[in-house]
Amino acid sequence: MDIRLDDLNGRQVQNLLAVHLAGMHKNSPPDSVYALDLSGLQRPGVSVWTAWEGEELMGIGALKQLSPSTGEIKSMRTDSRHLRKGVGRAILNHIIDEARQRGYRRLSLETGSGAEFDAALSLYRKRGFSNGEPFGGYVASDFNQFLHLEL
């Protein structure tokens, strides 16, 4: 698996992002969808990596700088054809390594609740993330969860 910094110009990447956004809207209350669209992921302070097997996109993940010492994980998604192959774990490890290289002291993320989010929550918790307080302007609800990893 090859993990690359991505400019988001490729059709495969844009299609996977569209699937990701559709899934977030389908499985989240309307006022609880915080996934970034293509333009949001192209903003300064956001880095996006994609995982590839040859010419086939396997997954995507992003890191948004919140401050010089904190980052937020965004847009983690594995293509459905590559589930249970370690794609999410590889991208997450890459993002954590990058955060450490940048000198971040904390990584955070916001995600939802329910069956559609269970696999992701399990991955984050296995990697050391734990539930905590809202951050970065998010508002707590019965649906969303906030996870943090001290680096």
PDB file of C-alpha atoms in Angstrom, residues 6-133:
ATOM      1  CA  ASP A   6      -2.925  14.224  -2.529  1.00  0.00           C
ATOM      2  CA  ASP A   7      -4.023  17.371  -4.378  1.00  0.00           C
ATOM      3  CA  LEU A   8      -7.640  16.091  -4.696  1.00  0.00           C
ATOM      4  CA  ASN A   9      -7.706  16.596  -8.454  1.00  0.00           C
ATOM      5  CA  GLY A  10      -8.170  12.924  -9.373  1.00  0.00           C
ATOM      6  CA  ARG A  11     -11.573  11.548 -10.316  1.00  0.00           C
ATOM      7  CA  GLN A  12     -11.223   8.468  -8.052  1.00  0.00           C
ATOM      8  CA  VAL A  13     -10.472  10.665  -5.048  1.00  0.00           C
ATOM      9  CA  GLN A  14     -13.345  13.032  -5.790  1.00  0.00           C
ATOM     10  CA  ASN A  15     -15.723  10.077  -6.194  1.00  0.00           C
ATOM     11  CA  LEU A  16     -14.684   8.587  -2.832  1.00  0.00           C
ATOM     12  CA  LEU A  17     -15.155  11.974  -1.165  1.00  0.00           C
ATOM     13  CA  ALA A  18     -18.656  12.174  -2.668  1.00  0.00           C
ATOM     14  CA  VAL A  19     -19.445   8.712  -1.262  1.00  0.00           C
ATOM     15  CA  HIS A  20     -18.080   9.817   2.115  1.00  0.00           C
ATOM     16  CA  LEU A  21     -20.228  12.968   2.212  1.00  0.00           C
ATOM     17  CA  ALA A  22     -23.339  11.062   1.094  1.00  0.00           C
ATOM     18  CA  GLY A  23     -22.743   8.512   3.862  1.00  0.00           C
ATOM     19  CA  MET A  24     -22.344  11.207   6.479  1.00  0.00           C
ATOM     20  CA  HIS A  25     -25.604  12.854   5.394  1.00  0.00           C
ATOM     21  CA  LYS A  26     -27.413   9.504   5.286  1.00  0.00           C
ATOM     22  CA  ASN A  27     -26.267   8.378   8.741  1.00  0.00           C
ATOM     23  CA  SER A  28     -26.258  11.677  10.655  1.00  0.00           C
ATOM     24  CA  PRO A  29     -28.907  14.170  11.732  1.00  0.00           C
ATOM     25  CA  PRO A  30     -28.938  17.163   9.347  1.00  0.00           C
ATOM     26  CA  ASP A  31     -27.426  19.538  11.898  1.00  0.00           C
ATOM     27  CA  SER A  32     -24.628  17.107  12.826  1.00  0.00           C
ATOM     28  CA  VAL A  33     -22.740  16.681   9.546  1.00  0.00           C
ATOM     29  CA  TYR A  34     -19.297  18.242   9.874  1.00  0.00           C
ATOM     30  CA  ALA A  35     -17.532  16.405   7.045  1.00  0.00           C
ATOM     31  CA  LEU A  36     -15.559  18.721   4.783  1.00  0.00           C
ATOM     32  CA  ASP A  37     -16.451  18.872   1.116  1.00  0.00           C
ATOM     33  CA  LEU A  38     -13.835  19.103  -1.627  1.00  0.00           C
ATOM     34  CA  SER A  39     -13.360  22.858  -1.236  1.00  0.00           C
ATOM     35  CA  GLY A  40     -13.046  22.478   2.546  1.00  0.00           C
ATOM     36  CA  LEU A  41     -10.319  19.882   2.130  1.00  0.00           C
ATOM     37  CA  GLN A  42      -8.437  22.164  -0.269  1.00  0.00           C
ATOM     38  CA  ARG A  43      -8.161  25.024   2.235  1.00  0.00           C
ATOM     39  CA  PRO A  44      -4.827  26.073   3.709  1.00  0.00           C
ATOM     40  CA  GLY A  45      -4.023  24.151   6.861  1.00  0.00           C
ATOM     41  CA  VAL A  46      -5.563  20.896   5.600  1.00  0.00           C
ATOM     42  CA  SER A  47      -3.397  18.040   4.303  1.00  0.00           C
ATOM     43  CA  VAL A  48      -4.954  15.013   2.607  1.00  0.00           C
ATOM     44  CA  TRP A  49      -3.419  11.593   2.069  1.00  0.00           C
ATOM     45  CA  THR A  50      -4.680   8.771  -0.100  1.00  0.00           C
ATOM     46  CA  ALA A  51      -3.839   5.075   0.024  1.00  0.00           C
ATOM     47  CA  TRP A  52      -3.288   3.251  -3.264  1.00  0.00           C
ATOM     48  CA  GLU A  53      -2.778  -0.274  -4.509  1.00  0.00           C
ATOM     49  CA  GLY A  54      -1.313   0.273  -7.940  1.00  0.00           C
ATOM     50  CA  GLU A  55      -3.720   2.614  -9.693  1.00  0.00           C
ATOM     51  CA  GLU A  56      -6.659   1.765  -7.420  1.00  0.00           C
ATOM     52  CA  LEU A  57      -7.664   4.127  -4.631  1.00  0.00           C
ATOM     53  CA  MET A  58      -8.126   2.311  -1.329  1.00  0.00           C
ATOM     54  CA  GLY A  59      -8.851   5.139   1.117  1.00  0.00           C
ATOM     55  CA  ILE A  60      -8.416   8.716   2.215  1.00  0.00           C
ATOM     56  CA  GLY A  61      -7.732  10.710   5.372  1.00  0.00           C
ATOM     57  CA  ALA A  62      -6.980  14.318   6.234  1.00  0.00           C
ATOM     58  CA  LEU A  63      -5.304  16.348   8.944  1.00  0.00           C
ATOM     59  CA  LYS A  64      -6.488  19.874   9.711  1.00  0.00           C
ATOM     60  CA  GLN A  65      -4.262  22.167  11.760  1.00  0.00           C
ATOM     61  CA  LEU A  66      -6.250  23.777  14.563  1.00  0.00           C
ATOM     62  CA  SER A  67      -3.300  25.496  16.228  1.00  0.00           C
ATOM     63  CA  PRO A  68       0.486  25.136  16.226  1.00  0.00           C
ATOM     64  CA  SER A  69       0.079  22.308  18.752  1.00  0.00           C
ATOM     65  CA  THR A  70      -3.195  20.615  17.810  1.00  0.00           C
ATOM     66  CA  GLY A  71      -4.680  18.893  14.803  1.00  0.00           C
ATOM     67  CA  GLU A  72      -7.989  17.377  13.801  1.00  0.00           C
ATOM     68  CA  ILE A  73      -8.508  14.204  11.805  1.00  0.00           C
ATOM     69  CA  LYS A  74     -10.996  14.717   8.968  1.00  0.00           C
ATOM     70  CA  SER A  75     -12.526  12.693   6.132  1.00  0.00           C
ATOM     71  CA  MET A  76     -11.322   9.210   7.049  1.00  0.00           C
ATOM     72  CA  ARG A  77     -12.867   6.797   4.550  1.00  0.00           C
ATOM     73  CA  THR A  78     -11.973   3.405   3.120  1.00  0.00           C
ATOM     74  CA  ASP A  79     -13.371   2.413  -0.256  1.00  0.00           C
ATOM     75  CA  SER A  80     -15.957  -0.332   0.324  1.00  0.00           C
ATOM     76  CA  ARG A  81     -13.964  -2.721  -1.924  1.00  0.00           C
ATOM     77  CA  HIS A  82     -11.023  -2.489   0.486  1.00  0.00           C
ATOM     78  CA  LEU A  83     -12.642  -2.850   3.897  1.00  0.00           C
ATOM     79  CA  ARG A  84     -10.843  -5.015   6.470  1.00  0.00           C
ATOM     80  CA  LYS A  85      -7.488  -4.746   4.687  1.00  0.00           C
ATOM     81  CA  GLY A  86      -5.888  -2.346   7.170  1.00  0.00           C
ATOM     82  CA  VAL A  87      -6.370   0.735   4.992  1.00  0.00           C
ATOM     83  CA  GLY A  88      -7.895   2.884   7.729  1.00  0.00           C
ATOM     84  CA  ARG A  89      -5.248   1.812  10.222  1.00  0.00           C
ATOM     85  CA  ALA A  90      -2.444   2.631   7.764  1.00  0.00           C
ATOM     86  CA  ILE A  91      -3.829   6.091   6.988  1.00  0.00           C
ATOM     87  CA  LEU A  92      -4.495   6.811  10.664  1.00  0.00           C
ATOM     88  CA  ASN A  93      -0.946   5.777  11.602  1.00  0.00           C
ATOM     89  CA  HIS A  94       0.403   8.002   8.818  1.00  0.00           C
ATOM     90  CA  ILE A  95      -1.609  10.982  10.110  1.00  0.00           C
ATOM     91  CA  ILE A  96      -0.469  10.371  13.701  1.00  0.00           C
ATOM     92  CA  ASP A  97       3.161  10.169  12.559  1.00  0.00           C
ATOM     93  CA  GLU A  98       2.760  13.408  10.593  1.00  0.00           C
ATOM     94  CA  ALA A  99       1.178  15.142  13.603  1.00  0.00           C
ATOM     95  CA  ARG A 100       4.140  14.125  15.747  1.00  0.00           C
ATOM     96  CA  GLN A 101       6.596  15.388  13.110  1.00  0.00           C
ATOM     97  CA  ARG A 102       4.773  18.718  13.124  1.00  0.00           C
ATOM     98  CA  GLY A 103       5.163  18.917  16.887  1.00  0.00           C
ATOM     99  CA  TYR A 104       1.476  18.615  17.698  1.00  0.00           C
ATOM    100  CA  ARG A 105       0.713  17.680  21.290  1.00  0.00           C
ATOM    101  CA  ARG A 106      -2.863  16.571  20.638  1.00  0.00           C
ATOM    102  CA  LEU A 107      -4.975  15.078  17.865  1.00  0.00           C
ATOM    103  CA  SER A 108      -8.754  15.309  18.037  1.00  0.00           C
ATOM    104  CA  LEU A 109     -11.721  14.220  15.957  1.00  0.00           C
ATOM    105  CA  GLU A 110     -15.480  14.499  15.879  1.00  0.00           C
ATOM    106  CA  THR A 111     -17.604  11.572  14.775  1.00  0.00           C
ATOM    107  CA  GLY A 112     -21.087  10.191  15.145  1.00  0.00           C
ATOM    108  CA  SER A 113     -22.820   7.407  17.005  1.00  0.00           C
ATOM    109  CA  GLY A 114     -24.522   4.258  15.824  1.00  0.00           C
ATOM    110  CA  ALA A 115     -23.698   1.158  13.856  1.00  0.00           C
ATOM    111  CA  GLU A 116     -22.294   3.045  10.854  1.00  0.00           C
ATOM    112  CA  PHE A 117     -19.614   4.583  13.072  1.00  0.00           C
ATOM    113  CA  ASP A 118     -18.704   1.530  15.181  1.00  0.00           C
ATOM    114  CA  ALA A 119     -15.801   0.295  13.029  1.00  0.00           C
ATOM    115  CA  ALA A 120     -14.178   3.730  12.949  1.00  0.00           C
ATOM    116  CA  LEU A 121     -14.657   4.217  16.690  1.00  0.00           C
ATOM    117  CA  SER A 122     -13.066   0.839  17.345  1.00  0.00           C
ATOM    118  CA  LEU A 123     -10.059   1.778  15.191  1.00  0.00           C
ATOM    119  CA  TYR A 124      -9.580   5.106  16.956  1.00  0.00           C
ATOM    120  CA  ARG A 125      -9.873   3.594  20.419  1.00  0.00           C
ATOM    121  CA  LYS A 126      -7.437   0.777  19.586  1.00  0.00           C
ATOM    122  CA  ARG A 127      -4.960   3.471  18.567  1.00  0.00           C
ATOM    123  CA  GLY A 128      -5.329   5.231  21.920  1.00  0.00           C
ATOM    124  CA  PHE A 129      -8.003   7.858  21.333  1.00  0.00           C
ATOM    125  CA  SER A 130     -10.445   8.412  24.186  1.00  0.00           C
ATOM    126  CA  ASN A 131     -13.704  10.307  24.492  1.00  0.00           C
ATOM    127  CA  GLY A 132     -13.491  13.862  25.745  1.00  0.00           C
ATOM    128  CA  GLU A 133     -14.831  17.368  25.511  1.00  0.00           C
TER     129      GLU A 133
END
